[in-house]
Amino acid sequence: MNRIFATKAGSDVYRLRIPWRPFSNDAAPLLSSQNAGNPEKGSEAKQYDIAIVGGGMVGLALACSLASRPLTRHLNVAIIDSNPALGRKHFIKKEDLPDPRVSTITPATISFFKDIGAWQFVEQHRHAYFDKMQVWDYTGLSYAKYNARDADKEVLGCVVENKVLLSSLLSRVQETVLPKKIYPSRLNSMSILPNSSSSEVDSTLSMTALFTHGRLAKLELEDGNSLYAKLVVGADGGKSRVRELAGFRTTGWNYSQNAIICTVEHDVENHCAWQRFLPSGPLALLPIGDKFSNIVWTMSPKESSEFKSITEDNFLKAVNHALDYGYGPHPTPSILGSSDLFSWLKGGISKSANDCFEIPPKVVKLASERMAFPLSLRHANDYASKRVALIGDAAHTVHPLAGQGVNLGFGDASTLSSVISEGIAVGTDIGEVSLLKKYEADRKPANVMMMAVLDGFQKAYSVDFGPLNILRAAAFHGAHHISPLKKSIISYASGEMRLPLFA
Amino acid sequence: MASSMFLAQRRWFHSLPRNLSNARFFSALPSQHPVSVSGPQNNVGPKSNKFEKASSAPSSLKEPELAKFSAIADTWWDSEGPFKPLHKMNPTRLAFLRSTLCRHFRKDPLSARPFEGLRFIDVGCGGGILSEPLTRMGATVTGIDAIEKNIKIARLHANLDPTTSTIEYCCTTAEKLVEEQRKFDAVIALEVIEHVADAAEFCKSLSALTAHEGATVVSTINRSMRSYATAIVAAEYLLQWLPKGTHQWSSFLTPEELTMILKRAGVDVKEMAGFVYNPLTGRWSLSDDISVNFIAYGTKEK
């Protein structure tokens, strides 16, 4: 198999280039894009408007979003993903225990899902809204309790298993009229040639010729199929192949931390999201519904392999200990003075400021295996180039400490589909860089800002240093008591504000 | 963002020239240029030449203009080249066209190809940066330009995409097409009228090309103090967006004048809008501010 590296170049408009030897299976005359039959090996390559590489949550969300807009609902879309689940109709059984891979969905994402018509499917499966959140750390100096009522909302978010989100999006996209085709394979190589003109004045250009002149991208899959597309969207996750092939550079670093995730069970129902910052990383307990909760415990790689291998009982004991008196005392309000201190600040005291510190419900059973994965921060320097756009984790990966990751991805999908729709409204070629750069200009600042905030938190909490601890405690205290600040924090974390603290 | 581009409300426009002393009167005589207030450059095209040209064969474009555009013809599709401002303004112009023409022809604005079955002509099409998107929106487009080089380049570029390869490009003028008695549902002449010798004659030709119940759209730069500062001083000298001498301030028309000459040519101006550039975001948008760039949509009366 030949490895062909994508070449994308700027504006060589008039160089006649024939650098390409066409493959034998794609000399078909130009067809208007149609819905394909079964792709057999060596059959004609088809042409699509958009090829979404990666049929995960964000890739399918993009497809649903395109399907929900009048101007884009007739675009031909190819979805390339080797996940066999995409070919099946219903892969969730009601009696399944909750999968440990979950996402916290912000209210902004919930409304996005409602707009694209996928939320109704989510509600048919297990999902857990929560309206309370408690955040504290091991020093016991302070805590912050958030309530959705503080920002005049109903919920702070909803915790949903990833497989539920995926199946909901898949169900939705199947029922729309969007002409789509799922290719159950992986992307092997991708090529995009620079623009050039042809000397023929022939109006029937074959796909090969169009590709040669830079009007189409050519994708080759591992199962031997080829396809052409006007726009390639990389939604294939943190180790994006599209990003690699298109030559996007990334910035980032690995946190020397792993996260352990698992599902646990309580005796009582849990409606609050809990997060305690421990010396080696935060431990989060998120309600998942039906007395189950999801645990995300960030720690050093050594500790994570230890915790993964100890017995279930010991693990549960460790979790309860960490959520309770482990590592430090409970915070009591009197340590940093009472809320009177802040009463002179405008905005008054938040409604939940008088809520006492609570100990999270005890964990009684482990309901899934423990999984561990390394954490890193990665950001593509550009999100778009000629005929390629990156969305979701392919463009940015963040620390899970605030549950924002996939929400940023959904935001990308929503913006990209809106930009494509505007492009079609004014007759633009959807693969043009100027159009795709609009998407980048919209999302990059917001994503970078969120990443900076999260990274800041991660760094602030990784140092155990007296004065810094007090500073953090003061920050907690302020966030807990100062109403406008709390509102701002909730709004930003809910996805409603693009930039923090600016009204 | 989409909603701001599709402005559904009626644009206000001046019904009468407010300041008559400012207006230029267009008579049957070929234009004699009033004293130019424009920059130091070349407006001294052989005046007598222009005079002759205008009276003999009304091939609208002025001689020095032809030369100017021929020189940079190769760079039409280079979106970072001398035509960058036009490329940036293009989506905004198309948004106005889409909004007004969908309403005029009573087509569904939410359709991806609303202009299916309609014949449009892009007068002064240059390299085709307007013709191609219009074709993608479904229209059957004819593009004409007085410069052969432009037409060649437009044709080459349009052939790259099967959707746009159906555009009919001709190196001709509006007047010649009038002689051939061609008619179009919508006649679109954007950023052209400031380069022609006789604006009134040009508008008459545009009107003659417009079919019964068709639409005429003209865009140009206003002749105002602000446009002098922006389009001449800033764009040509300070920011160097355009080569010096691209525009002559004295050739600009005010909205009143344009409305008047279109009216005399039989086109009733119904809506007008301005294009405004935001230097912070680097984007153009539609607005009510017609003091610099503006676009007018009119309908043929009978």
Short mmCIF file of C-alpha atoms in Angstrom, two decimals, chain A residues 11 13-14 30 70-72 74 195-205 210 213 215 230 418-419 422 424-429 432 437-438 441-442, chain B residues 1-2 5-6 74-80 91-92 94-95 98 109-112 132-134 136-137 153 155-157 159-163 165-166 283:
data_model
loop_
_atom_site.label_atom_id
_atom_site.label_comp_id
_atom_site.label_asym_id
_atom_site.label_seq_id
_atom_site.Cartn_x
_atom_site.Cartn_y
_atom_site.Cartn_z
CA SER A 11 -2.36 29.80 -4.08
CA VAL A 13 -3.29 29.14 -9.38
CA TYR A 14 -1.94 28.63 -12.78
CA LEU A 30 -18.34 12.63 -13.32
CA PRO A 70 -32.28 23.53 5.46
CA LEU A 71 -29.34 24.57 3.36
CA THR A 72 -27.17 21.59 4.17
CA HIS A 74 -29.10 17.59 1.01
CA ASN A 195 -5.29 24.40 -7.18
CA SER A 196 -4.40 24.43 -10.80
CA SER A 197 -6.25 25.10 -13.96
CA SER A 198 -6.80 22.94 -16.93
CA SER A 199 -6.34 23.97 -20.49
CA GLU A 200 -9.32 22.04 -21.72
CA VAL A 201 -12.55 23.85 -22.04
CA ASP A 202 -14.37 20.63 -21.47
CA SER A 203 -17.32 20.75 -19.14
CA THR A 204 -17.34 17.08 -18.23
CA LEU A 205 -14.49 16.71 -15.82
CA LEU A 210 -11.12 17.39 -10.49
CA HIS A 213 -6.82 20.22 -10.15
CA ARG A 215 -11.09 20.61 -6.37
CA LYS A 230 -15.04 18.44 -1.34
CA SER A 418 -23.36 26.76 10.67
CA VAL A 419 -20.34 28.04 8.74
CA GLU A 422 -23.57 30.15 5.38
CA ILE A 424 -23.70 27.38 0.75
CA ALA A 425 -26.05 30.33 1.11
CA VAL A 426 -23.60 32.48 -0.80
CA GLY A 427 -22.53 29.83 -3.26
CA THR A 428 -19.06 29.18 -1.87
CA ASP A 429 -17.12 26.01 -2.50
CA GLU A 432 -12.33 26.86 0.50
CA LYS A 437 -11.00 29.81 8.59
CA LYS A 438 -14.21 31.46 9.72
CA ALA A 441 -11.75 32.12 14.06
CA ASP A 442 -14.94 31.41 15.93
CA MET B 1 -24.34 35.43 11.87
CA ALA B 2 -26.56 34.16 9.13
CA MET B 5 -26.48 38.66 6.53
CA PHE B 6 -30.04 38.14 5.43
CA ASP B 74 -3.66 37.21 -13.63
CA THR B 75 -4.24 37.77 -9.98
CA TRP B 76 -8.02 37.61 -10.00
CA TRP B 77 -8.25 34.34 -8.15
CA ASP B 78 -5.42 34.94 -5.78
CA SER B 79 -7.36 35.68 -2.66
CA GLU B 80 -4.32 37.29 -1.07
CA PRO B 91 -19.87 36.90 0.52
CA THR B 92 -21.52 40.08 1.75
CA LEU B 94 -23.88 37.65 -2.36
CA ALA B 95 -25.89 37.80 0.83
CA ARG B 98 -29.63 36.29 -2.32
CA PRO B 109 -34.63 31.59 0.63
CA LEU B 110 -33.91 28.35 2.47
CA SER B 111 -33.31 26.41 -0.68
CA ALA B 112 -29.71 25.62 -1.55
CA GLU B 132 -19.34 31.31 -9.93
CA PRO B 133 -21.22 31.54 -6.62
CA LEU B 134 -24.34 32.68 -8.47
CA ARG B 136 -23.77 27.42 -7.55
CA MET B 137 -26.96 29.01 -6.34
CA ILE B 153 -9.05 33.59 -16.79
CA ARG B 155 -13.28 30.57 -18.20
CA LEU B 156 -10.26 28.60 -17.06
CA HIS B 157 -11.23 28.88 -13.44
CA ASN B 159 -13.94 24.89 -15.81
CA LEU B 160 -12.38 23.55 -12.66
CA ASP B 161 -15.75 22.83 -11.12
CA PRO B 162 -18.43 21.05 -13.12
CA THR B 163 -21.13 23.19 -11.56
CA SER B 165 -18.31 25.17 -16.12
CA THR B 166 -21.69 26.03 -17.64
CA ARG B 283 -14.93 41.14 7.80
#
